PDB file of C-alpha atoms in Angstrom:
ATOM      1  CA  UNK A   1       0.000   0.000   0.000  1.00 46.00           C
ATOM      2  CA  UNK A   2       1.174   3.360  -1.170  1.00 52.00           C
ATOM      3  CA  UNK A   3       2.048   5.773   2.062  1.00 55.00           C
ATOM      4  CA  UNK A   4      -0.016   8.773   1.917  1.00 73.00           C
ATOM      5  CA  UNK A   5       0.971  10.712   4.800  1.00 87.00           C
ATOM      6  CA  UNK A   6       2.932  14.213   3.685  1.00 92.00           C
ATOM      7  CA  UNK A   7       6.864  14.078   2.850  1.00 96.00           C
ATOM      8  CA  UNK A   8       9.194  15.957   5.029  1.00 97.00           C
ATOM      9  CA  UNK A   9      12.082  16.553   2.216  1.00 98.00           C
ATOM     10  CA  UNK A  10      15.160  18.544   2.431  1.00 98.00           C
ATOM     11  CA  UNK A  11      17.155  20.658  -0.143  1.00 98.00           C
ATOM     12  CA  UNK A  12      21.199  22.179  -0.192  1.00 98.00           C
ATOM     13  CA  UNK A  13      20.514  24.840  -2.517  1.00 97.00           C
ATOM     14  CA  UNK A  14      23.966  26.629  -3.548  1.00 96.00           C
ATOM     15  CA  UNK A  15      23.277  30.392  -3.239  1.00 93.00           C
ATOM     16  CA  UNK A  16      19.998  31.974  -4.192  1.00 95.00           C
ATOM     17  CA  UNK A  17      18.614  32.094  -7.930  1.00 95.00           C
ATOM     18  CA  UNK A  18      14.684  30.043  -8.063  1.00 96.00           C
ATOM     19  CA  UNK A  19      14.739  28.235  -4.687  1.00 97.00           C
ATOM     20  CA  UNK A  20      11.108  29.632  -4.460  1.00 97.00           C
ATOM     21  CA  UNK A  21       9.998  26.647  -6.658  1.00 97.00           C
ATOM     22  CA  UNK A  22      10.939  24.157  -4.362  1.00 98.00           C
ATOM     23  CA  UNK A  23       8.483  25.502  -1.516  1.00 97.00           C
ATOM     24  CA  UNK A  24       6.332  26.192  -4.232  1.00 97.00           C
ATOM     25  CA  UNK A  25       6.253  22.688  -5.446  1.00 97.00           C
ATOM     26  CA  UNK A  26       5.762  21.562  -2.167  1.00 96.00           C
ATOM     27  CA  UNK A  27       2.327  23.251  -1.738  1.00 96.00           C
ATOM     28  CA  UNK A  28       1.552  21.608  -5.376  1.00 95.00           C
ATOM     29  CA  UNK A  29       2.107  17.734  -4.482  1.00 95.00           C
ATOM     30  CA  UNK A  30      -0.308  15.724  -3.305  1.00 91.00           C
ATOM     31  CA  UNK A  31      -0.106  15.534  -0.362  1.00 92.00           C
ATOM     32  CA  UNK A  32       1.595  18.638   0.509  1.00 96.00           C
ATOM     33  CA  UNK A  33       5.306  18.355   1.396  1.00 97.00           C
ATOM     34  CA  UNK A  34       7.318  19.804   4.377  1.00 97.00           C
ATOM     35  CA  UNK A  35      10.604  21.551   2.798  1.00 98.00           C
ATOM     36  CA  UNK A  36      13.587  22.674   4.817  1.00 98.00           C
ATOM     37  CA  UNK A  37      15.573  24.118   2.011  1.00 98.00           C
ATOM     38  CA  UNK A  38      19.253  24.893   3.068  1.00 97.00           C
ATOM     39  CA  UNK A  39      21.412  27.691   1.385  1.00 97.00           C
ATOM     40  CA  UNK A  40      25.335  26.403   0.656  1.00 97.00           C
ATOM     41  CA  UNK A  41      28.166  29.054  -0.116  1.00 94.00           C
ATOM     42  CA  UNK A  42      30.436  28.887  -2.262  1.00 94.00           C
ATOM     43  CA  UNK A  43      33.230  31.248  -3.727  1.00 92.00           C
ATOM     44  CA  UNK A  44      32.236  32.336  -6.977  1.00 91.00           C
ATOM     45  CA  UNK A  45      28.997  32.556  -8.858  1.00 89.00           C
ATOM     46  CA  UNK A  46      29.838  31.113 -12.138  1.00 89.00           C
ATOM     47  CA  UNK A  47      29.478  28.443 -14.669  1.00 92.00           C
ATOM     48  CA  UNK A  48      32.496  26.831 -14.390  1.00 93.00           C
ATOM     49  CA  UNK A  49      34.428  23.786 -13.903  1.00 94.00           C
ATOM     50  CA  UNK A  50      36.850  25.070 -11.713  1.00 95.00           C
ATOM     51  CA  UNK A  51      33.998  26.649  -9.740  1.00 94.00           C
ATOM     52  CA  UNK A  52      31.585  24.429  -9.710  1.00 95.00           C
ATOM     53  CA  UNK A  53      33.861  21.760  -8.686  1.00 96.00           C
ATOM     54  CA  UNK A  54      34.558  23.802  -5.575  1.00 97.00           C
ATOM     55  CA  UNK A  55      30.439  24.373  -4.983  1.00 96.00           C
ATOM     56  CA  UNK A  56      29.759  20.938  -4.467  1.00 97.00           C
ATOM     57  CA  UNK A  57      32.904  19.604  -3.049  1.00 97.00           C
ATOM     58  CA  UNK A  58      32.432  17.312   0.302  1.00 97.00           C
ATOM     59  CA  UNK A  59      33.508  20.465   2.104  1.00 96.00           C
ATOM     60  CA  UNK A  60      30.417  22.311   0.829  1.00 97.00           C
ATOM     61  CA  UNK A  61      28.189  19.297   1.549  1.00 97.00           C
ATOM     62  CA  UNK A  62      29.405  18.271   4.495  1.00 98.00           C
ATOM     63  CA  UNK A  63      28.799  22.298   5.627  1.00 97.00           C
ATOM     64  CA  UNK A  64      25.605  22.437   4.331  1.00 97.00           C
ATOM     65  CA  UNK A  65      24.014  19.231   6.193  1.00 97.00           C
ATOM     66  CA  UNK A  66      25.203  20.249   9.314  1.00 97.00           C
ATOM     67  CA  UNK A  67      22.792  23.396   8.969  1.00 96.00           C
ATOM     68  CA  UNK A  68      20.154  20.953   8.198  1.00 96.00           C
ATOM     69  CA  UNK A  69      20.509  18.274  11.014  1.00 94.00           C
ATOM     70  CA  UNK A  70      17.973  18.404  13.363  1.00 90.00           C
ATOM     71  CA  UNK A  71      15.484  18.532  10.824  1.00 94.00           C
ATOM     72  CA  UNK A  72      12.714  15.939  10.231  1.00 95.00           C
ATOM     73  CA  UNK A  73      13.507  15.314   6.722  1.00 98.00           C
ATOM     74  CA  UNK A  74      12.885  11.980   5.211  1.00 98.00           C
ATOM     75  CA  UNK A  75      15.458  12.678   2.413  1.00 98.00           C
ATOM     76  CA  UNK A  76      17.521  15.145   0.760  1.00 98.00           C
ATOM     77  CA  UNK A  77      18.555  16.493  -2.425  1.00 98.00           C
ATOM     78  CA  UNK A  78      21.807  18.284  -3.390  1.00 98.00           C
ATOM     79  CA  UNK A  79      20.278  20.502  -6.026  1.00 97.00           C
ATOM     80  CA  UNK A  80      22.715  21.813  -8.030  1.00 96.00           C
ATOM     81  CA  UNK A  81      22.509  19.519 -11.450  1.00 96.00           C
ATOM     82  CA  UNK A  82      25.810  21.118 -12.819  1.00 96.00           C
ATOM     83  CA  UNK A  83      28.045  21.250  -9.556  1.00 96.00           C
ATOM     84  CA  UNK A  84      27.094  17.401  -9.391  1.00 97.00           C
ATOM     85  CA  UNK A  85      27.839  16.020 -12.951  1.00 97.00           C
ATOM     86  CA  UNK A  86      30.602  18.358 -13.537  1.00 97.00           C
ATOM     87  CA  UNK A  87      32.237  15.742 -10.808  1.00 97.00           C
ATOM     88  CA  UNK A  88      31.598  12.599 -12.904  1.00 96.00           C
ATOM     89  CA  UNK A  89      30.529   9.434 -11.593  1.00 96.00           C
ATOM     90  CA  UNK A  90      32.856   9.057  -8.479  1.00 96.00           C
ATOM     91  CA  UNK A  91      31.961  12.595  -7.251  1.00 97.00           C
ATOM     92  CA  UNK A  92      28.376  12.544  -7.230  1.00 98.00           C
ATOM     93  CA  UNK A  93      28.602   9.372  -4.966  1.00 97.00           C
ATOM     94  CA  UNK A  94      30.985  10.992  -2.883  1.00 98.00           C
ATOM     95  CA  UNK A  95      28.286  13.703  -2.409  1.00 98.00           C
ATOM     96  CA  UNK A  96      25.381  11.049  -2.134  1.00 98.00           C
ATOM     97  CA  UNK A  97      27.896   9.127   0.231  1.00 98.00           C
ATOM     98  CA  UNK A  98      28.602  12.306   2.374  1.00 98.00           C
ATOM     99  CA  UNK A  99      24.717  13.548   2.830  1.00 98.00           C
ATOM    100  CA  UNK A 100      23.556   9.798   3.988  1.00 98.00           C
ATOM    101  CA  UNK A 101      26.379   9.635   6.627  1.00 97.00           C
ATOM    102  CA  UNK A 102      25.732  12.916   8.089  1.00 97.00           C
ATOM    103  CA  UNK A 103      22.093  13.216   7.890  1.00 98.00           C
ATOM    104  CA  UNK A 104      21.122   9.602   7.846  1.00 97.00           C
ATOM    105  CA  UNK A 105      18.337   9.430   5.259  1.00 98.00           C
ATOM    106  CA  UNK A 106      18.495   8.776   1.671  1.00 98.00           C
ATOM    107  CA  UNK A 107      20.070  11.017  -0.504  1.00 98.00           C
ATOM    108  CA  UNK A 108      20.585  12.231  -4.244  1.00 98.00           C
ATOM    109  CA  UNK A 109      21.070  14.579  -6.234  1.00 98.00           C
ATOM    110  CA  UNK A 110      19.644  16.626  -9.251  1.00 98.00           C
ATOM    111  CA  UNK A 111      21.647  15.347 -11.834  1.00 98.00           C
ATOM    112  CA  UNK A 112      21.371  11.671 -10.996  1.00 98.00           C
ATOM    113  CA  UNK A 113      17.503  12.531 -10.551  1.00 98.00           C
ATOM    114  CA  UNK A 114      17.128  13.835 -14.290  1.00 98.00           C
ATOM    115  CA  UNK A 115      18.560  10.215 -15.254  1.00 98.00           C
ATOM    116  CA  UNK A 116      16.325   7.917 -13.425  1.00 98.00           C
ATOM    117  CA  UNK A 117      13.267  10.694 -14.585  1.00 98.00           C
ATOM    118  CA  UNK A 118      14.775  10.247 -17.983  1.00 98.00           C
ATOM    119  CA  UNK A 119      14.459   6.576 -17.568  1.00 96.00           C
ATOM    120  CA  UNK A 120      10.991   6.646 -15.165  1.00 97.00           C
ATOM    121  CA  UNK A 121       9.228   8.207 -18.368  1.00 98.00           C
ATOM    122  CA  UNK A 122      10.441   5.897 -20.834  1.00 96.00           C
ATOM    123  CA  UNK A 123      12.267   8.401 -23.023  1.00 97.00           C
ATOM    124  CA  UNK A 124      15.521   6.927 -24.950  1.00 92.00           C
ATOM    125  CA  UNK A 125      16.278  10.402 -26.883  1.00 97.00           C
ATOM    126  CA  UNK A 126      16.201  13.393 -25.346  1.00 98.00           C
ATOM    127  CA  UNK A 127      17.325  16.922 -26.287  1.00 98.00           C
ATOM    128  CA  UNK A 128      19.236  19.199 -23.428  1.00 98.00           C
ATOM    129  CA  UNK A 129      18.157  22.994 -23.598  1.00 97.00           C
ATOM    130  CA  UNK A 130      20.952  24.064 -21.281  1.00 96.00           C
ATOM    131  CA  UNK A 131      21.548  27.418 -19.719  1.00 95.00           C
ATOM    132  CA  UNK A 132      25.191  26.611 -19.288  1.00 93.00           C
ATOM    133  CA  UNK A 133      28.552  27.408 -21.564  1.00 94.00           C
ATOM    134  CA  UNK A 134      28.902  24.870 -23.654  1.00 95.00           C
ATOM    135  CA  UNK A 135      31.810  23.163 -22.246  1.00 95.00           C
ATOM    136  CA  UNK A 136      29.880  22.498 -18.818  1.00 95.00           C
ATOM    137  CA  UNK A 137      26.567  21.555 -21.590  1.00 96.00           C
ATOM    138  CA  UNK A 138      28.939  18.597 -22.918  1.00 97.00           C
ATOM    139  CA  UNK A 139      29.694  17.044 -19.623  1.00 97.00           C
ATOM    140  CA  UNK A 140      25.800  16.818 -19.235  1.00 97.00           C
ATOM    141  CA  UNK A 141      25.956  15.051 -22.291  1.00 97.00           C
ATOM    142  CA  UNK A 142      28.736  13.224 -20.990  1.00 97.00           C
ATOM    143  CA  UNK A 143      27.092  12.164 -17.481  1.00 97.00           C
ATOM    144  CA  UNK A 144      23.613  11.000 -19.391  1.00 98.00           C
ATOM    145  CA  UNK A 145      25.581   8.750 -21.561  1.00 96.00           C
ATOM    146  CA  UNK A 146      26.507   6.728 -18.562  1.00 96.00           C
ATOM    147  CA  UNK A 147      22.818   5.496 -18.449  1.00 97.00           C
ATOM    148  CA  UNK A 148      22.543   4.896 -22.174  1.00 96.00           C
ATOM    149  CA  UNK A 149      20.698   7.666 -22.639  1.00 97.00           C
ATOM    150  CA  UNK A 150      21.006   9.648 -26.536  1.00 98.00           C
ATOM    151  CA  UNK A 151      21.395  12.825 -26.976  1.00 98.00           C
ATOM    152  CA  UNK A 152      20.293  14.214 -30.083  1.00 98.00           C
ATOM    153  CA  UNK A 153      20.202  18.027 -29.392  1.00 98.00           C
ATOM    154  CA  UNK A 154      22.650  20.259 -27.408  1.00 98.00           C
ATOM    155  CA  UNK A 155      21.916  23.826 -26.468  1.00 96.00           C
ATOM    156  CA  UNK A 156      23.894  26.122 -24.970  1.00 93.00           C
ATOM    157  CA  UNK A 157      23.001  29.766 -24.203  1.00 91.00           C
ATOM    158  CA  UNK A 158      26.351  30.673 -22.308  1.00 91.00           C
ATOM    159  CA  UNK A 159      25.168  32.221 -19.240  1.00 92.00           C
ATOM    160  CA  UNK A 160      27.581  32.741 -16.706  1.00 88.00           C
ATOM    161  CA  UNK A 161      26.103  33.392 -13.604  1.00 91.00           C
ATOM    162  CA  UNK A 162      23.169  31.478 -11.467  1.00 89.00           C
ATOM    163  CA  UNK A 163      21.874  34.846 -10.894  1.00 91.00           C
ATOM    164  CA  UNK A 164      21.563  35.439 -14.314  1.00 92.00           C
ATOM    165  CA  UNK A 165      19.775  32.486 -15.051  1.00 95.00           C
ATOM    166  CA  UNK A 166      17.401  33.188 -12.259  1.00 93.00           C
ATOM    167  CA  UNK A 167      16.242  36.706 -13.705  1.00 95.00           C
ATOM    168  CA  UNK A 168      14.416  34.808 -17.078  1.00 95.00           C
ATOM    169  CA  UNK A 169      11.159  34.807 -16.645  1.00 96.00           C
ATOM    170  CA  UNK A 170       8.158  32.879 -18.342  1.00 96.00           C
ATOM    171  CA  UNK A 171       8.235  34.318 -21.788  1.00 97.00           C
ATOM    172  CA  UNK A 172      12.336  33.080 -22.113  1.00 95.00           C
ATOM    173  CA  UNK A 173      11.360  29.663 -20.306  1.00 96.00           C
ATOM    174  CA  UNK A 174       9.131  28.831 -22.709  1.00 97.00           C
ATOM    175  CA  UNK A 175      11.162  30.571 -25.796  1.00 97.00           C
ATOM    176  CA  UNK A 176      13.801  28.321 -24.602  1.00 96.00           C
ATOM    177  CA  UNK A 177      12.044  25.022 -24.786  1.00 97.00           C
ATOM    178  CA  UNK A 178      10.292  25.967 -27.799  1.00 97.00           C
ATOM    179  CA  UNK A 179      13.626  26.909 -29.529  1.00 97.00           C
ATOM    180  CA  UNK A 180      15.266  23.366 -28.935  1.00 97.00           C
ATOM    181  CA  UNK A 181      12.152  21.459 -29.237  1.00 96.00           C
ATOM    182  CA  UNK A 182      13.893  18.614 -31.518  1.00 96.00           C
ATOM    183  CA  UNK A 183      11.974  16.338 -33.790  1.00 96.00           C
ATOM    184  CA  UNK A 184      13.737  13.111 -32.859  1.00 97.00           C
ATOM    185  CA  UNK A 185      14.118  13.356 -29.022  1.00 98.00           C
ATOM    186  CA  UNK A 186      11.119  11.990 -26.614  1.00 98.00           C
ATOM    187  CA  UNK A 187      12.065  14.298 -24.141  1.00 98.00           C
ATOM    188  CA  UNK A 188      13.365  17.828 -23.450  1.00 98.00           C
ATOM    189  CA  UNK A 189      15.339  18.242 -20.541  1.00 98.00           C
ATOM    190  CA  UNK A 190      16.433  21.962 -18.782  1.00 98.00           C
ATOM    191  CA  UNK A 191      19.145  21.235 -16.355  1.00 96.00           C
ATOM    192  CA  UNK A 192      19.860  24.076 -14.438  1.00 94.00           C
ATOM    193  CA  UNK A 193      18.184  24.750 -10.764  1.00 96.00           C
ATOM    194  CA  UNK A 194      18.690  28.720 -11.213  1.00 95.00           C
ATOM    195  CA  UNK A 195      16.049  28.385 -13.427  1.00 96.00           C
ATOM    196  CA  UNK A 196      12.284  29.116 -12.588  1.00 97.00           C
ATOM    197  CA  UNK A 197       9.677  26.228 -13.832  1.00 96.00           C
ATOM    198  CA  UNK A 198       7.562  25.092 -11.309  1.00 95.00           C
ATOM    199  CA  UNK A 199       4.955  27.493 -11.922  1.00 95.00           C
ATOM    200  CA  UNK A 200       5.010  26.607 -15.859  1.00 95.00           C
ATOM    201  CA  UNK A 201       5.046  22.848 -16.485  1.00 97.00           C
ATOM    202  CA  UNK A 202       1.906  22.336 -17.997  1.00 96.00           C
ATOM    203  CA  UNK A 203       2.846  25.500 -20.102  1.00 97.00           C
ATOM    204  CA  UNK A 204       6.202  24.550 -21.247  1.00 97.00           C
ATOM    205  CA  UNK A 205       4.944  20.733 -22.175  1.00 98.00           C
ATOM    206  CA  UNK A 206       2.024  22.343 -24.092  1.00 97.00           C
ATOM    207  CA  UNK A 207       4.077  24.491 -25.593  1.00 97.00           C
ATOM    208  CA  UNK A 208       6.247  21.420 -27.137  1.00 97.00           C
ATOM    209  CA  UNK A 209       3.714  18.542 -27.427  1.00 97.00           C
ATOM    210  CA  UNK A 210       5.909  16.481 -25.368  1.00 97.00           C
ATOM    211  CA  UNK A 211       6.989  16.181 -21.703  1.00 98.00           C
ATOM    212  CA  UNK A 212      10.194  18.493 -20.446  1.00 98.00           C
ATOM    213  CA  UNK A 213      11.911  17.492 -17.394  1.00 98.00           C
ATOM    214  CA  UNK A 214      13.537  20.551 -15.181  1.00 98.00           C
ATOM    215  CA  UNK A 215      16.106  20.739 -12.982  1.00 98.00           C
ATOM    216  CA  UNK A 216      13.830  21.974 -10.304  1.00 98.00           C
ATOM    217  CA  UNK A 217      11.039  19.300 -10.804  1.00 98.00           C
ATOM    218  CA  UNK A 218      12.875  16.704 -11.143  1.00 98.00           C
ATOM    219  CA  UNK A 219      14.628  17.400  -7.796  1.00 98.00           C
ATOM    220  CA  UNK A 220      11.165  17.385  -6.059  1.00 98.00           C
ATOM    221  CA  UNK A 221      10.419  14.433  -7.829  1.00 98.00           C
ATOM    222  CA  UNK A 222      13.362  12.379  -6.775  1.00 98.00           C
ATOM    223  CA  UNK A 223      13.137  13.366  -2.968  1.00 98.00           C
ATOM    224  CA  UNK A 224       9.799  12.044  -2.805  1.00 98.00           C
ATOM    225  CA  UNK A 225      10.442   8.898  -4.449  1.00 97.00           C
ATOM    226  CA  UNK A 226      13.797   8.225  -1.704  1.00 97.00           C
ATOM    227  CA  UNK A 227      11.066   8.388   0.859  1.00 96.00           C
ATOM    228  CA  UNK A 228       8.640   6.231  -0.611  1.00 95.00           C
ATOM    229  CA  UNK A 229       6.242   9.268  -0.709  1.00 96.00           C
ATOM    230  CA  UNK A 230       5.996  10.082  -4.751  1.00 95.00           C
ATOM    231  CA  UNK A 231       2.577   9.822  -5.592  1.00 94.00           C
ATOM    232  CA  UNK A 232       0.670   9.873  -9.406  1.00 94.00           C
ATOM    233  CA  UNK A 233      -1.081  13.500  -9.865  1.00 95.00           C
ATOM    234  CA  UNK A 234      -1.211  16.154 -12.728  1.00 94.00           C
ATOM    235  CA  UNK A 235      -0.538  19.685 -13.105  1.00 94.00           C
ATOM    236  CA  UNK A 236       3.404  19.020 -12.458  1.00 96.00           C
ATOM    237  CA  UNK A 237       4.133  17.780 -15.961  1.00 97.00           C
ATOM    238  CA  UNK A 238       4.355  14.094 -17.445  1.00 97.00           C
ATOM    239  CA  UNK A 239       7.005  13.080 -14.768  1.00 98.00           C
ATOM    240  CA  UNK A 240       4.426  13.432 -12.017  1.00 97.00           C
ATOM    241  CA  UNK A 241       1.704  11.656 -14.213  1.00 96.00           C
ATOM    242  CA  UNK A 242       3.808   8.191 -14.597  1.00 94.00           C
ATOM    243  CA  UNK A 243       2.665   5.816 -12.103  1.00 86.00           C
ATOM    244  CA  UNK A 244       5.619   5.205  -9.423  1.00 83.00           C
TER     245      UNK A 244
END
């Protein structure tokens, strides 16, 4: 039997950019989820390797969990899709490692979330609208390959800054998606969690014909599955309509 009682879910969120959506999409699942979102520092705001490598080391991690124990969360999330995959393989399970040791629930993160989502829809093609340079684009491409999972379209639109990102609002969501809306991929995915979309799934999936997985959602998504809370509803996009 499916457990229907609300999720308690927690979030490291690196900086501040659209961590409204992930209260937001709390209010919007069914039940309502409990978020204790977390902020993490780092040293510098920008789409890079070298920094991003430095936002989610262990260091950062390890920082930002002790800020959230004490909490009742059921699991967490380290949303911050490119300071994950940017990290390969090894890293992100150093980060998953580091969050289930401190905070002893299960733990994840946004860029291995957009794979299983990838896989829980049943898309084999997909097509990445990234926000990102296009060096840090191809090691998304890189990091979904792991899972056998085809790219067929790469954006990049070379934004620098989370910040940045964060400032687009509906009208360049949507002009995003619709711009890299590729004939031969199942899915669209939009990787970054500086960018706003919880308000506009339904939106940015009508605007396509087919679903769109973002960074945001699929974070959500993913913490309520660890706890055995993800439940089938609509009005969150396709993701959320797939039976668990």
């Amino acid at each position: 039997m499916m457990n229907t009682t609300p999720a308690t879910i927690g979030f490291l969120y690196p900086g501040h950019a659209a961590e409204d959506d992930y209260p937001r999409m709390g209010a919007l699942v069914n039940p309502p989820a409990q978020v204790h979102l977390i902020h993490t520092h780092f040293q510098k705001d920008a789409h890079t390797v070298e920094a991003l490598s430095e936002m989610g080391s262990v260091a950062r991690l390890e920082e930002g969990a002790h800020a959230l124990a004490g909490a009742p969360i059921e699991s967490v999330l380290w949303t911050s899709t490119s300071a994950s995959f940017v990290l390969g393989l090894d890293g992100i399970r150093q980060q998953i490692d580091t969050l289930e040791k401190l905070l002893c629930v299960p733990a994840s993160t946004t860029a291995m979330a957009f794979a299983r989502a990838v896989t829980a829809i049943d898309a084999r093609r997909v097509a990445i609208a990234a926000t990102y340079p296009e060096d840090v684009a191809r090691l998304f491409r890189d990091f979904l390959g792991h899972f056998d999972i085809e790219v067929v379209h790469l954006a990049s639109r070379g934004i620098v800054t989370a910040a940045e990102v964060g400032r687009l609002d509906k009208t360049a969501v949507i002009e995003l998606a619709v711009a890299n809306n590729h004939a031969h991929a199942d899915t669209l995915l939009i990787p970054d969690t500086a960018l706003h979309s919880a308000a506009w799934l339904p939106e940015l999936e009508q605007a396509i014909g087919k679903p769109v997985l973002t960074a945001n959602q699929v974070s959500v998504w993913e913490a309520l599955r660890l706890c055995g809370k993800l439940r089938k509803q609509t009005g969150l996009g396709t993701l959320f309509e797939t039976q668990p």
